[in-house]
Coordinates of C-alpha atoms in Angstrom, one line a residue:
M1 CA 38.5 39.4 -13.6
S2 CA 36.4 40.5 -16.5
D3 CA 36.8 36.6 -18.2
L4 CA 34.8 35.5 -15.1
L5 CA 31.8 37.3 -14.7
T6 CA 31.5 36.9 -18.9
P7 CA 28.2 34.1 -19.3
D8 CA 28.9 30.9 -20.7
P9 CA 26.5 30.7 -24.1
T10 CA 27.2 26.7 -23.9
R11 CA 26.1 26.8 -19.6
W12 CA 23.4 28.9 -19.6
A13 CA 22.5 26.4 -23.1
W14 CA 22.4 23.5 -21.1
A15 CA 20.7 25.9 -18.4
L16 CA 18.1 26.6 -20.4
A17 CA 17.3 22.7 -21.5
L18 CA 17.4 21.6 -17.8
L19 CA 14.7 23.5 -17.0
L20 CA 13.0 23.1 -20.0
A21 CA 12.8 19.7 -19.7
Y22 CA 11.9 20.0 -15.6
A23 CA 8.9 22.1 -17.0
L24 CA 8.3 18.9 -20.1
L25 CA 7.5 16.7 -17.5
C26 CA 5.6 18.1 -14.6
L27 CA 3.4 18.8 -17.9
V28 CA 3.6 15.6 -18.7
L29 CA 2.1 14.1 -15.1
Y30 CA 0.1 17.1 -14.6
Q31 CA -2.0 15.9 -18.0
R32 CA -1.8 12.0 -16.9
H33 CA -3.3 13.4 -13.8
R34 CA -6.6 15.4 -14.7
R35 CA -6.5 12.5 -17.5
A36 CA -7.2 10.5 -15.2
R37 CA -8.9 12.6 -12.5
L38 CA -11.4 13.4 -16.0
H39 CA -12.3 9.5 -16.7
A40 CA -12.8 9.1 -12.9
Q41 CA -15.9 12.1 -12.3
A42 CA -17.0 10.9 -16.2
Q43 CA -16.7 7.0 -15.3
A44 CA -18.9 8.2 -11.5
A45 CA -21.7 10.5 -13.6
A46 CA -22.9 7.2 -15.8
L47 CA -22.6 5.4 -12.9
A48 CA -25.0 7.6 -11.2
S49 CA -27.6 7.3 -14.1
G50 CA -29.9 4.8 -13.3
H51 CA -32.8 4.7 -11.6
R52 CA -32.4 3.0 -8.3
P53 CA -29.2 4.0 -6.2
I54 CA -27.0 1.8 -4.4
L55 CA -24.0 1.9 -2.4
I56 CA -21.0 0.1 -3.0
A57 CA -18.5 0.5 -0.1
Y58 CA -14.7 -1.2 0.0
A59 CA -12.6 -1.8 3.1
S60 CA -9.7 -1.9 1.4
Q61 CA -5.7 -2.4 2.3
T62 CA -3.7 -3.5 -1.0
G63 CA -6.4 -3.4 -3.5
Q64 CA -8.5 -6.5 -3.8
A65 CA -11.5 -5.6 -2.0
Q66 CA -11.6 -2.2 -4.5
Q67 CA -10.9 -4.2 -7.6
L68 CA -13.9 -6.8 -6.6
A69 CA -16.7 -2.8 -5.8
E70 CA -14.9 -1.4 -8.8
Q71 CA -15.8 -4.3 -11.4
C72 CA -20.3 -5.0 -9.3
A73 CA -20.6 -1.1 -10.7
Q74 CA -20.9 -1.9 -14.4
P75 CA -23.1 -4.5 -14.0
L76 CA -25.5 -3.2 -11.4
H77 CA -25.4 -0.5 -13.5
A78 CA -26.3 -1.2 -16.9
A79 CA -29.8 -2.6 -14.7
G80 CA -30.5 0.5 -13.9
W81 CA -28.7 0.6 -10.8
A82 CA -27.4 4.1 -10.1
V83 CA -24.2 2.8 -8.0
T84 CA -21.7 5.0 -6.3
V85 CA -18.4 3.5 -5.2
Q86 CA -15.8 4.5 -2.2
A87 CA -14.2 3.9 0.5
L88 CA -16.0 3.9 3.8
N89 CA -13.6 6.0 4.7
H90 CA -15.5 8.6 2.8
T91 CA -19.5 7.1 3.6
T92 CA -21.3 9.4 5.8
P93 CA -24.0 8.7 8.3
A94 CA -26.0 10.3 6.0
Q95 CA -25.5 8.1 2.8
L96 CA -26.0 5.1 4.7
Q97 CA -29.9 5.6 6.4
A98 CA -31.3 7.2 2.6
A99 CA -29.4 5.0 1.3
T100 CA -32.2 1.9 0.1
H101 CA -28.9 -0.3 -1.3
A102 CA -25.6 -1.2 -0.4
L103 CA -23.1 -3.3 -1.0
F104 CA -19.8 -3.9 1.6
I105 CA -17.2 -5.1 0.7
V106 CA -14.2 -5.0 3.2
S107 CA -10.9 -6.1 4.6
T108 CA -9.4 -6.8 7.0
Y109 CA -6.0 -5.5 8.4
G110 CA -3.4 -7.7 11.2
E111 CA -5.1 -8.6 13.5
G112 CA -8.5 -7.5 13.2
D113 CA -8.1 -3.7 12.2
A114 CA -9.4 -1.4 9.4
P115 CA -7.8 -0.9 6.8
D116 CA -6.5 2.6 6.8
N117 CA -8.9 3.5 3.8
A118 CA -12.0 2.5 6.4
A119 CA -10.4 3.1 9.9
L120 CA -12.2 6.4 9.9
F121 CA -15.8 5.2 9.9
Q122 CA -14.5 2.1 12.1
R123 CA -13.7 5.3 14.4
Q124 CA -16.0 7.3 14.5
C125 CA -18.7 6.4 12.4
M126 CA -19.3 3.2 14.2
A127 CA -18.5 4.2 17.1
Q128 CA -22.4 5.8 17.4
A129 CA -25.4 4.2 16.6
F130 CA -28.8 4.9 14.3
D131 CA -31.4 4.0 12.3
L132 CA -30.8 1.4 9.4
S133 CA -34.3 -0.2 9.5
A134 CA -34.3 1.0 5.3
L135 CA -31.2 -0.6 4.1
Q136 CA -31.1 -3.5 3.2
Y137 CA -26.8 -4.8 2.6
S138 CA -25.3 -7.5 1.1
L139 CA -21.4 -8.3 2.9
L140 CA -18.7 -10.0 1.8
A141 CA -15.7 -9.8 3.7
L142 CA -12.0 -10.5 2.4
G143 CA -9.8 -12.4 4.9
D144 CA -6.7 -14.8 6.2
R145 CA -7.2 -17.4 8.5
H146 CA -3.2 -17.7 8.2
Y147 CA -4.3 -14.5 10.4
R148 CA -5.8 -15.6 14.3
Q149 CA -9.1 -12.3 13.4
F150 CA -10.2 -13.9 10.3
C151 CA -12.9 -11.9 8.4
G152 CA -11.9 -9.6 11.8
F153 CA -13.0 -6.1 10.5
G154 CA -15.7 -8.0 8.8
R155 CA -17.5 -10.0 11.5
T156 CA -17.1 -6.1 13.4
L157 CA -19.3 -4.9 10.4
D158 CA -21.1 -7.0 10.1
A159 CA -22.9 -6.6 13.2
W160 CA -22.9 -3.1 14.3
L161 CA -24.9 -3.5 10.6
Q162 CA -27.6 -5.1 12.2
A163 CA -26.9 -3.8 15.8
Q164 CA -28.3 0.3 14.0
Q165 CA -31.6 -2.7 12.5
A166 CA -30.1 -2.8 8.8
Q167 CA -31.4 -5.3 6.8
P168 CA -28.7 -8.6 5.2
L169 CA -29.9 -9.4 1.7
H170 CA -28.1 -13.0 2.4
E171 CA -25.2 -14.2 5.4
R172 CA -22.1 -12.2 5.8
L173 CA -19.9 -14.7 3.1
E174 CA -16.2 -15.2 4.0
A175 CA -13.3 -15.3 1.2
D176 CA -10.3 -16.9 2.2
Q177 CA -7.1 -15.7 0.2
S178 CA -4.5 -18.6 0.9
G179 CA -7.9 -20.9 0.4
N180 CA -11.2 -21.3 -0.4
A181 CA -12.1 -18.4 -1.9
A182 CA -12.7 -17.6 -6.4
A183 CA -15.9 -20.7 -4.4
T184 CA -16.9 -18.4 -2.5
L185 CA -16.4 -15.3 -4.5
T186 CA -18.8 -17.2 -6.9
H187 CA -20.7 -18.0 -4.4
W188 CA -21.7 -14.5 -3.7
Q189 CA -22.1 -13.2 -7.1
N190 CA -25.1 -17.1 -8.1
T191 CA -26.9 -15.5 -4.1
L192 CA -26.6 -10.8 -5.2
A193 CA -27.9 -11.9 -8.0
A194 CA -30.9 -13.7 -6.9
A195 CA -30.8 -11.6 -3.9
L196 CA -31.7 -8.1 -6.6
H197 CA -33.1 -10.1 -9.2
L198 CA -29.7 -9.6 -11.8
D199 CA -28.4 -12.6 -13.9
A200 CA -25.2 -13.9 -12.3
S201 CA -23.5 -14.6 -14.8
A202 CA -23.3 -11.0 -15.5
L203 CA -21.4 -10.4 -12.2
A204 CA -19.0 -13.4 -12.8
N205 CA -18.1 -11.3 -16.3
A206 CA -18.0 -8.3 -14.8
P207 CA -15.3 -5.7 -16.7
G208 CA -12.8 -4.6 -14.5
A209 CA -8.6 -4.5 -14.3
P210 CA -6.7 -6.6 -15.5
A211 CA -6.2 -9.5 -13.0
P212 CA -2.2 -9.3 -12.2
A213 CA -0.3 -11.5 -14.7
R214 CA 3.2 -14.1 -13.3
S215 CA 5.9 -13.9 -15.5
T216 CA 9.8 -14.9 -15.4
W217 CA 12.1 -13.8 -13.9
T218 CA 15.9 -15.0 -13.2
L219 CA 17.1 -14.0 -9.8
V220 CA 20.3 -12.9 -11.4
Q221 CA 22.0 -10.9 -7.8
R222 CA 22.3 -12.0 -4.0
Q223 CA 23.3 -10.0 -1.9
H224 CA 24.0 -10.2 1.7
L225 CA 23.0 -6.7 3.3
N226 CA 23.5 -7.7 7.2
P227 CA 26.1 -9.2 8.1
G228 CA 27.3 -9.0 11.9
S229 CA 24.2 -8.7 12.6
Q230 CA 22.3 -9.7 15.9
G231 CA 18.5 -9.9 13.5
G232 CA 17.7 -12.2 10.6
A233 CA 20.5 -12.0 8.1
V234 CA 18.2 -9.8 5.4
F235 CA 19.2 -9.3 1.5
H236 CA 19.3 -8.3 -1.4
L237 CA 18.1 -9.9 -4.4
E238 CA 17.5 -9.0 -7.9
L239 CA 15.6 -9.9 -10.9
A240 CA 15.0 -9.4 -14.1
T241 CA 12.7 -10.9 -17.1
Q242 CA 12.6 -11.1 -20.9
A243 CA 8.6 -11.4 -20.4
P244 CA 7.0 -7.5 -22.9
N245 CA 6.3 -4.7 -21.3
T246 CA 6.3 -5.5 -17.6
T247 CA 5.9 -2.1 -15.2
W248 CA 4.8 -1.6 -12.3
E249 CA 4.8 1.2 -10.0
S250 CA 6.4 2.1 -6.8
G251 CA 4.9 1.3 -4.0
D252 CA 3.7 -1.7 -5.6
L253 CA 4.2 -5.6 -4.8
V254 CA 4.7 -9.1 -5.6
E255 CA 3.7 -12.5 -4.9
L256 CA 4.9 -16.3 -5.3
L257 CA 4.8 -19.2 -4.1
P258 CA 8.0 -21.0 -2.9
P259 CA 8.3 -24.0 -4.9
L260 CA 7.4 -26.1 -1.3
A261 CA 4.0 -24.9 -1.7
T262 CA 3.3 -25.3 -4.6
E263 CA 4.1 -29.1 -3.7
A264 CA 0.9 -29.2 -1.4
T265 CA -1.2 -32.0 -1.5
E266 CA -4.5 -32.2 -1.1
A267 CA -4.3 -33.8 2.9
Q268 CA -2.2 -29.9 3.1
E269 CA -3.8 -26.7 4.3
P270 CA -3.6 -24.9 1.8
P271 CA -0.4 -22.2 1.5
A272 CA -0.4 -18.6 1.1
P273 CA 1.2 -16.1 -1.8
R274 CA 4.2 -14.4 -0.5
S275 CA 3.3 -10.5 -0.2
Y276 CA 7.1 -8.3 -0.6
S277 CA 7.7 -4.2 -1.6
I278 CA 9.2 -4.2 -4.6
A279 CA 12.6 -2.1 -4.4
S280 CA 13.4 -0.8 -7.8
I281 CA 11.4 1.1 -10.0
P282 CA 11.1 -0.1 -13.7
A283 CA 13.6 1.6 -14.8
D284 CA 16.3 0.5 -13.1
G285 CA 15.9 -2.3 -15.6
R286 CA 15.7 -5.5 -12.7
L287 CA 13.3 -5.6 -10.0
H288 CA 14.7 -5.9 -6.9
L289 CA 13.9 -7.0 -3.5
L290 CA 14.8 -7.0 0.5
V291 CA 14.2 -10.0 2.1
R292 CA 14.6 -10.7 5.4
Q293 CA 15.5 -14.8 6.7
T294 CA 12.8 -14.7 9.1
W295 CA 12.0 -18.4 11.4
R296 CA 8.6 -19.1 13.1
D297 CA 7.7 -20.4 16.3
D298 CA 8.8 -23.6 17.0
G299 CA 12.0 -23.2 15.4
T300 CA 11.5 -23.7 11.4
P301 CA 12.7 -21.8 9.1
G302 CA 9.8 -19.3 7.2
Q303 CA 9.6 -20.9 3.9
A304 CA 9.6 -18.3 1.8
S305 CA 11.9 -16.4 3.3
H306 CA 14.4 -19.2 3.7
W307 CA 14.2 -20.8 -0.3
L308 CA 14.8 -16.9 -1.7
T309 CA 17.7 -16.0 0.6
T310 CA 19.1 -19.8 0.5
G311 CA 17.6 -22.0 -1.9
L312 CA 17.2 -20.6 -5.1
D313 CA 20.2 -20.8 -7.2
V314 CA 21.6 -16.7 -8.8
G315 CA 20.7 -17.9 -12.8
A316 CA 17.4 -19.8 -11.6
T317 CA 14.5 -18.5 -12.0
L318 CA 10.9 -17.8 -10.0
T319 CA 7.6 -17.7 -11.9
L320 CA 6.7 -13.7 -9.7
Q321 CA 3.1 -11.7 -9.9
L322 CA 3.3 -8.2 -9.6
R323 CA 0.1 -6.7 -7.6
A324 CA -0.9 -3.1 -8.0
H325 CA -1.4 -1.9 -4.5
P326 CA -2.6 2.0 -5.1
G327 CA -3.0 2.5 -1.4
F328 CA 0.9 3.2 -1.1
R329 CA 1.9 4.4 -4.5
L330 CA 2.6 8.1 -4.9
E331 CA -0.2 9.4 -6.5
G332 CA -2.3 12.8 -6.1
N333 CA 2.2 12.8 -4.2
A334 CA 3.7 12.6 -6.5
Q335 CA 4.3 16.9 -6.3
R336 CA 4.2 16.3 -2.6
P337 CA 7.1 16.8 -0.4
L338 CA 7.1 13.4 1.1
I339 CA 8.1 11.7 5.1
L340 CA 10.0 8.9 4.5
I341 CA 9.0 6.0 8.2
G342 CA 9.7 2.4 8.2
N343 CA 11.7 -0.1 9.8
G344 CA 14.2 -2.8 9.0
T345 CA 12.7 -4.5 5.2
G346 CA 10.1 -2.1 5.8
L347 CA 12.9 0.0 3.2
A348 CA 11.8 -1.8 0.4
G349 CA 8.5 0.5 -0.5
L350 CA 10.6 4.1 0.5
R351 CA 13.6 2.8 -1.7
A352 CA 11.2 1.9 -4.7
H353 CA 9.4 5.7 -4.4
L354 CA 12.5 7.6 -3.7
R355 CA 13.6 6.5 -6.3
T356 CA 11.2 7.6 -8.2
R357 CA 11.2 11.0 -7.0
A358 CA 15.1 11.2 -8.2
A359 CA 14.3 10.1 -11.6
Q360 CA 11.9 13.3 -11.1
G361 CA 13.3 15.8 -10.6
Q362 CA 11.6 15.8 -6.8
H363 CA 14.2 16.6 -3.9
A364 CA 11.6 17.5 -0.8
N365 CA 12.6 14.1 0.5
W366 CA 13.0 12.9 4.6
L367 CA 13.5 9.8 5.3
I368 CA 13.7 8.3 9.0
A369 CA 15.3 4.5 8.9
G370 CA 14.9 2.2 11.6
E371 CA 17.0 -1.5 12.4
R372 CA 19.2 -2.3 15.5
Q373 CA 22.7 -1.2 15.0
A374 CA 24.8 1.3 13.0
A375 CA 27.6 -1.0 12.4
H376 CA 25.4 -2.8 11.6
D377 CA 22.6 -2.2 9.9
Q378 CA 23.0 0.2 8.0
L379 CA 20.6 -1.5 4.4
Y380 CA 21.1 0.2 1.5
G381 CA 23.4 2.4 3.7
A382 CA 26.2 4.3 0.8
E383 CA 22.9 4.7 -1.7
L384 CA 21.0 6.8 1.5
H385 CA 24.0 8.1 2.6
A386 CA 24.9 9.8 -0.9
W387 CA 21.9 10.9 -2.0
H388 CA 21.6 12.8 1.7
A389 CA 25.4 14.3 0.6
T390 CA 24.1 15.7 -3.5
G391 CA 20.3 17.0 -1.4
H392 CA 17.3 14.1 -3.1
L393 CA 17.4 13.4 0.6
Q394 CA 17.5 16.3 2.3
H395 CA 16.9 15.0 6.5
L396 CA 18.3 11.3 7.0
D397 CA 18.0 9.9 9.9
W398 CA 18.6 6.3 11.6
A399 CA 17.4 5.2 14.7
F400 CA 19.0 2.6 16.5
S401 CA 17.1 0.0 18.6
R402 CA 20.2 -2.0 20.3
D403 CA 22.4 1.0 20.0
G404 CA 23.6 1.6 23.6
D405 CA 21.8 1.8 27.0
A406 CA 18.6 3.9 26.1
K407 CA 16.6 2.0 23.0
T408 CA 16.2 4.7 19.7
Y409 CA 12.8 4.0 17.2
V410 CA 11.7 5.8 14.2
Q411 CA 9.2 7.1 16.6
D412 CA 11.1 9.0 19.2
R413 CA 12.8 10.7 16.1
L414 CA 9.2 11.7 15.4
H415 CA 9.3 13.5 19.0
Q416 CA 12.5 14.8 18.2
H417 CA 11.8 16.4 14.9
A418 CA 8.4 17.5 16.1
N419 CA 8.8 21.8 14.9
R420 CA 10.5 20.0 10.6
L421 CA 7.5 17.5 11.2
R422 CA 4.9 20.8 11.7
E423 CA 6.3 22.6 9.7
W424 CA 6.2 20.1 7.0
V425 CA 3.1 18.8 7.7
Q426 CA 1.6 22.1 8.2
T427 CA 2.8 24.7 6.0
R428 CA 5.1 23.2 3.1
G429 CA 1.8 19.9 3.3
A430 CA 4.2 16.8 3.0
A431 CA 2.1 13.3 3.1
L432 CA 3.2 10.9 5.0
Y433 CA 4.1 6.8 3.9
V434 CA 5.5 4.7 7.0
C435 CA 6.5 0.7 5.5
G436 CA 7.3 -1.7 8.3
S437 CA 6.2 -3.6 11.4
L438 CA 2.4 -3.2 12.6
H439 CA 2.9 -4.2 15.7
G440 CA 5.6 -1.3 16.9
M441 CA 6.7 0.2 15.0
A442 CA 3.7 1.9 13.2
E443 CA 1.9 1.8 16.6
G444 CA 3.8 3.8 18.1
V445 CA 5.0 6.0 14.2
D446 CA 0.7 6.9 14.6
T447 CA 0.2 7.4 18.8
A448 CA 3.2 9.8 18.0
L449 CA 1.7 11.6 14.9
R450 CA -1.2 12.4 17.0
S451 CA 0.8 13.9 20.2
I452 CA 2.6 16.0 17.5
L453 CA -0.1 16.7 15.1
G454 CA -3.4 15.7 16.7
S455 CA -5.5 13.4 16.2
A456 CA -8.2 15.1 13.7
A457 CA -4.9 16.2 11.9
V458 CA -3.6 13.0 10.9
D459 CA -7.2 11.4 10.1
D460 CA -7.2 14.6 7.5
L461 CA -4.7 13.3 6.3
L462 CA -5.8 9.9 7.0
Q463 CA -9.3 11.3 4.1
Q464 CA -6.6 13.1 2.3
G465 CA -4.6 9.7 0.9
R466 CA -1.2 12.3 2.3
Y467 CA -1.1 9.3 5.2
R468 CA -0.6 6.3 3.6
R469 CA 0.3 2.8 5.1
D470 CA 1.7 -0.7 4.0
V471 CA 2.5 -2.0 7.0
Y472 CA 2.0 -6.1 8.6

């Protein structure tokens, strides 16, 4: 009996080493976030040190409008403007009423909706009337003509500003990201420079975040994950590259053009790049994608999804563009408990976050995943169940909509576990990440959250960056 109670020096040494390693990791992460915060504060203070105030407000879901806003700030500051750059959600009526000049760079999300970092502004500020007659503004709207409500939010914002008597510096400009975006951006830079008496080349050559790099990848593995499913076939793809220093963060995207699109003639409609959530992290050594075969309304196959799942041979190469997605990264939520909610191939981005959390020793994770049938559609099921068994996933809840008479969706699981949801969010300070279908799933989840937590609390989570969505 005494031998059982005698401490094992080797075990104690390993335990101490693990504890020290974990403490070192926490310190590195803290210092990284602190440096980034101090750099942002110093940069903001420098930009605000000019003489004439100008507000640059952006509405950005995937980061492109934000990047353009930040690129504009430096040349304006150099020309003597005191620049404030911020998301529309952080823009107050008092700021607009006090400002004399503003630039609005706004994307549209879904079918004419405001991006998440502008949704509060639309719901709260734009529902009211103000005297903005002292404000002169420029508005650049980013959109995609493949959507019915092209630049819908930009048009709505422009109409609201003019209804408040704000004065446009020029007519609203709309950049089609699947077509004329480059030409429109050049025109906007020239028009804005003329209105503000700037050198147009200063705006055109403004420093900013580096352009996403294109790199060549090889398809090394493809696996059909849901044979027998009532839905479209879903495939797990693994890609490898020889490009040095290739990196990304969980939450990021890749963009590609399928080969038929790259052969489009001038007479054809310009193709739009396809975006996919990355399902892995750089430490995995490969880039993972989760792709469902899609079909158009006329019965023809989706070009990109069918090329990736059937047309591209294993061993063949393709060109990808890695794109940062700051609105869905972990960022300040890295140390918080996470509630991850998604359906279908939306599991890709959530899986990447779980892999990041595993690497960092963060195990306060709750996943709610929706699909059709338990027998065929538990995507990454073996991995998820293993994480649940080891405690990396503290809770794993599936919602299958085609099992039994009653359809069950992820929002139903939220209602079933309402007390747990409140405890995780209100007591433990959890952040929520939602990935998958905009219509149906994401809308249903948002409604459920507001029913359980209250609309004001959900708005606060949005404002704090604790409620993030990658939905489509």
